[in-house]
mmCIF file of C-alpha atoms (C1' of nucleotides) in Angstrom:
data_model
loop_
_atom_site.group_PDB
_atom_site.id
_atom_site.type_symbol
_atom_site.label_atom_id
_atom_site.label_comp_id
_atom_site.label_asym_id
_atom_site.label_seq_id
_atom_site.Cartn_x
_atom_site.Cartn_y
_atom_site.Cartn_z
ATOM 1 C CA UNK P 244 10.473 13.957 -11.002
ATOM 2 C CA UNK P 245 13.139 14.515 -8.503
ATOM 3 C CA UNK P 246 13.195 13.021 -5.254
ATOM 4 C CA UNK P 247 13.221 15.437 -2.264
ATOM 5 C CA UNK P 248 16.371 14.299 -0.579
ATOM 6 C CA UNK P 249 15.213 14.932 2.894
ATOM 7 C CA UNK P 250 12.897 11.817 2.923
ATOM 8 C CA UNK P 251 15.038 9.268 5.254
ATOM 9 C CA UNK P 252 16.442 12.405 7.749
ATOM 10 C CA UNK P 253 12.516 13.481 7.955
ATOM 11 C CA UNK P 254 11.825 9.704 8.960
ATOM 12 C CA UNK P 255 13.905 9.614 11.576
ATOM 13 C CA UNK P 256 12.590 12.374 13.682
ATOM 14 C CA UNK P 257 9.804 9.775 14.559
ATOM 15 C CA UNK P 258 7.097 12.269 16.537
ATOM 16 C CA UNK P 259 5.354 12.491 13.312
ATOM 17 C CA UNK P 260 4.118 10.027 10.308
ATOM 18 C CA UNK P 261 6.935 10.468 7.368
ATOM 19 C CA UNK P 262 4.186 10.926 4.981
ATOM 20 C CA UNK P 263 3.521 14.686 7.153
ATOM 21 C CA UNK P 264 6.828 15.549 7.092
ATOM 22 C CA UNK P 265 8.362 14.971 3.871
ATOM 23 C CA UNK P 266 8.329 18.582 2.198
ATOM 24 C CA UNK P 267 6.713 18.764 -1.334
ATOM 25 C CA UNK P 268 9.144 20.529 -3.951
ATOM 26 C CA UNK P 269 11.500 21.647 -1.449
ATOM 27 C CA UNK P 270 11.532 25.035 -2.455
ATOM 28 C CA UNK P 271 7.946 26.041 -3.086
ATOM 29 C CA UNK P 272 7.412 26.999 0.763
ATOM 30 C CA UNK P 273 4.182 25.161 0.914
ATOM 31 C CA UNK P 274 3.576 25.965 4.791
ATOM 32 C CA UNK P 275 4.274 30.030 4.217
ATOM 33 C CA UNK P 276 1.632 29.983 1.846
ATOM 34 C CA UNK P 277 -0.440 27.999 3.465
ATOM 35 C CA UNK P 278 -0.491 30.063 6.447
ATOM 36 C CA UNK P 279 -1.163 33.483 4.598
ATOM 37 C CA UNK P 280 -4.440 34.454 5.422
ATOM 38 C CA UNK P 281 -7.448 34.484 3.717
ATOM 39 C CA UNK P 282 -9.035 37.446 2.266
ATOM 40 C CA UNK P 283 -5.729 39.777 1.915
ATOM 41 C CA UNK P 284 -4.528 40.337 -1.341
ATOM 42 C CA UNK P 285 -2.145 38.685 -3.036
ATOM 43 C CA UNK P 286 0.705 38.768 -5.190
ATOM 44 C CA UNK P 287 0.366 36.974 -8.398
ATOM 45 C CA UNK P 288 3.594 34.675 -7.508
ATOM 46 C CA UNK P 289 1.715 33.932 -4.455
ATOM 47 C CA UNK P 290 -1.551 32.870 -6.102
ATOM 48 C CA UNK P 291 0.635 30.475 -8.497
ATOM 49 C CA UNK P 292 1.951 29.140 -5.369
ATOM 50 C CA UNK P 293 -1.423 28.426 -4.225
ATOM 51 C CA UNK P 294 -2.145 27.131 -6.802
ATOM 52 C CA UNK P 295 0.142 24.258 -7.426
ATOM 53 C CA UNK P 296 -0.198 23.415 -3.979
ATOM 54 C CA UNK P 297 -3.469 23.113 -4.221
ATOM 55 C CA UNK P 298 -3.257 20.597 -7.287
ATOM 56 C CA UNK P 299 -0.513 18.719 -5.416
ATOM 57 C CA UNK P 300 -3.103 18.265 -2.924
ATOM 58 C CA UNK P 301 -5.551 17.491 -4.877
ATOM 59 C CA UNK P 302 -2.967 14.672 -6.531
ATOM 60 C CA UNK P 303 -2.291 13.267 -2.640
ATOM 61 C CA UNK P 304 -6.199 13.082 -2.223
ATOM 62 C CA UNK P 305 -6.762 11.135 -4.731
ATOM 63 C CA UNK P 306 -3.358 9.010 -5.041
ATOM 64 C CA UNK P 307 -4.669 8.130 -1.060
ATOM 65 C CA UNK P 308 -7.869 6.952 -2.263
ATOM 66 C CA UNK P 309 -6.494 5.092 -5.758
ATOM 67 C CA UNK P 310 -4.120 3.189 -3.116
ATOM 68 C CA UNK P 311 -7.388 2.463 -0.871
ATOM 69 C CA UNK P 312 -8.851 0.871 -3.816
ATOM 70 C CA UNK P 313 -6.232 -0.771 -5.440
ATOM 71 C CA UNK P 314 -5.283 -2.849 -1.939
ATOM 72 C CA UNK P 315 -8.771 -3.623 -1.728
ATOM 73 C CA UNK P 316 -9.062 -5.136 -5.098
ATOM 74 C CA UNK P 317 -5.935 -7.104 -4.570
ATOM 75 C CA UNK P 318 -7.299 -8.605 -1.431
ATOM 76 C CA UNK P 319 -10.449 -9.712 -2.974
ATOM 77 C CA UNK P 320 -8.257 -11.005 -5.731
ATOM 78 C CA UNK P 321 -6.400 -13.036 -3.211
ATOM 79 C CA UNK P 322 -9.520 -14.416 -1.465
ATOM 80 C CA UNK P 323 -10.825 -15.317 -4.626
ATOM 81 C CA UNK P 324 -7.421 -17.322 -5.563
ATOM 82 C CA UNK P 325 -7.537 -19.169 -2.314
ATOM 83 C CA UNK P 326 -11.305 -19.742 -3.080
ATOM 84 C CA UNK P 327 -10.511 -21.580 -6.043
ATOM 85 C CA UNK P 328 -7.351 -23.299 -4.672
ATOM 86 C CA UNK P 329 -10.387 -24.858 -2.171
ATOM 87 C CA UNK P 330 -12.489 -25.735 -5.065
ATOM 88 C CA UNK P 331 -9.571 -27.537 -7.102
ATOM 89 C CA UNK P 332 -8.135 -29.168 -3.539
ATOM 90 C CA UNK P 333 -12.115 -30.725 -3.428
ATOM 91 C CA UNK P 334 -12.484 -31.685 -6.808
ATOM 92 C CA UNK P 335 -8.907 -33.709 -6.761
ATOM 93 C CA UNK P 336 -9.613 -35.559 -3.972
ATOM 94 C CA UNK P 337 -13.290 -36.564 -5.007
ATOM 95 C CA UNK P 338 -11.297 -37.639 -8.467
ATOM 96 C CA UNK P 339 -8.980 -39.709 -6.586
ATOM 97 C CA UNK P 340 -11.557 -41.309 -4.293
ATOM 98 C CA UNK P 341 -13.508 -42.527 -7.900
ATOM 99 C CA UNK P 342 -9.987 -43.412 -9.083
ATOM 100 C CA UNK P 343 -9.543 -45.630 -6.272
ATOM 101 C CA UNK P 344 -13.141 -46.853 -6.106
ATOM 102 C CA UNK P 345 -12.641 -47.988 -10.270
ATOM 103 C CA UNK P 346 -9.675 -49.717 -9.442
ATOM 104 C CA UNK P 347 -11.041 -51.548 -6.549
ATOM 105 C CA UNK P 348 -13.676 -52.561 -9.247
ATOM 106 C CA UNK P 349 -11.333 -53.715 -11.743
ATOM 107 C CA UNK P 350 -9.442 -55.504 -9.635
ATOM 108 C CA UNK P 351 -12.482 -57.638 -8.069
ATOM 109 C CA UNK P 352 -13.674 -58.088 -11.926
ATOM 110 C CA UNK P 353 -9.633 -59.779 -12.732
ATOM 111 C CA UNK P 354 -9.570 -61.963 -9.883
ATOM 112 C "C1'" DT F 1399 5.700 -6.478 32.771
ATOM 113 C "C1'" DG F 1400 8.692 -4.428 29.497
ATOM 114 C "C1'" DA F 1401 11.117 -5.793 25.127
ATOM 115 C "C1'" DT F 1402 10.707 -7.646 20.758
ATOM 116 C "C1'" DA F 1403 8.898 -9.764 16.473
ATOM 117 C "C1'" DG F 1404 5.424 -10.201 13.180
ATOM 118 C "C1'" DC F 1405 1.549 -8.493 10.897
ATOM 119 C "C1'" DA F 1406 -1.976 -5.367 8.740
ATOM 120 C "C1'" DG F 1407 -3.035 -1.031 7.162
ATOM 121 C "C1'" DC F 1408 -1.790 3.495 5.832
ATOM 122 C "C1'" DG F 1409 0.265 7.569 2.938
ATOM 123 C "C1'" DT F 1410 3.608 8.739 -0.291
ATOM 124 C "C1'" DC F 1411 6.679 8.362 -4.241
ATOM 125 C "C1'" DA F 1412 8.124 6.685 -8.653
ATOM 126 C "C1'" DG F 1413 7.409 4.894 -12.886
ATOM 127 C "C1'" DG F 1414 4.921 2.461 -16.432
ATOM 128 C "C1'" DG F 1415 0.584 2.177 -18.935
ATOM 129 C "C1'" DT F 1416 -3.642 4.553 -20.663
ATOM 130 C "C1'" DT F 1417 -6.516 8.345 -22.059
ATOM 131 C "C1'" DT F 1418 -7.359 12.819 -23.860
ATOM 132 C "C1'" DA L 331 2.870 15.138 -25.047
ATOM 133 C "C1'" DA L 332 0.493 16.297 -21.059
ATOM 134 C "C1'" DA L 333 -2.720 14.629 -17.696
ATOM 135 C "C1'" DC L 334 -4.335 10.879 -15.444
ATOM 136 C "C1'" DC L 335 -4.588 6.179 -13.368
ATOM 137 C "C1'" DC L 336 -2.671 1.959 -11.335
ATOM 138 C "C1'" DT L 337 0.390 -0.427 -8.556
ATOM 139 C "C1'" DG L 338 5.011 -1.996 -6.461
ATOM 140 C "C1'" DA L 339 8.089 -0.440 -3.045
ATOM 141 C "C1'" DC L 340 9.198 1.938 1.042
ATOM 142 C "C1'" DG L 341 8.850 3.560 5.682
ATOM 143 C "C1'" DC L 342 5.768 4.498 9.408
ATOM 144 C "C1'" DT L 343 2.198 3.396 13.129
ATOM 145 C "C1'" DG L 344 -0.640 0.571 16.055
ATOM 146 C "C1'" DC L 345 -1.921 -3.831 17.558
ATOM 147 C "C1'" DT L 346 -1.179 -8.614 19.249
ATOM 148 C "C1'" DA L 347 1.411 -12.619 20.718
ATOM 149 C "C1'" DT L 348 5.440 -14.421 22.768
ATOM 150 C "C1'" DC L 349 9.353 -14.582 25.709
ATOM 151 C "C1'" DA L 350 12.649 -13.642 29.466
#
DNA sequence: TGATAGCAGCGTCAGGGTTT
DNA sequence: AAACCCTGACGCTGCTATCA
């Protein structure tokens, strides 16, 4: 898919969140017929631009909430790394505390 | 107290992987 | 192969802490 092209100049307006206004498919005139109202008839053309705005929409909703998810998941999966790095941080020092507690053993035992 | 840096969270796009 | 899903990357906003 082709990028729009008018991504960075839209960014730097700055009164508004990029994500609003970066234009879909340049050409498609999304807000046009968005605006038409609802009830008239229309034009076939008009109805298949409708129409794919409607799935791009559709596609943003759920990209939006797949993103949601997927940051959540790797958060958890971050907790649960630094969870473990606890656990193994524990267990190595309880190992070398009974390391050091043989040794003092077997050294008492040589002498 | 205003300027600035750093951070977290968000929406979108692009592209690779998976399913139908 | 088209439709769908997942996720890294990007740029933006809002918040907080720090400094001059």
């Amino acid at each position: 898919m082709a990028v729009t092209g008018d991504e960075t100049e839209s960014a730097a307006t700055g009164d508004m969140p990029a994500y609003q206004l970066r234009s879909p498919n340049s050409s498609l005139a999304q807000n046009i017929v968005m605006a038409a109202s609802p009830g008239t008839m229309q034009s076939p053309s008009s109805q298949h631009a409708e129409e794919i705005t409607r799935k791009r929409e559709v596609r943003l909703m759920k990209n939006r909430e797949a993103a949601r998810e997927c940051r959540r998941k790797k958060k958890e999966y971050v907790k649960c790394l630094e969870n473990r790095v606890a656990v193994l941080e524990n267990q190595n020092k309880t190992l070398i505390e009974e390391l050091k507690a043989l040794k003092d053993i077997y050294c008492h035992k040589a002498e």
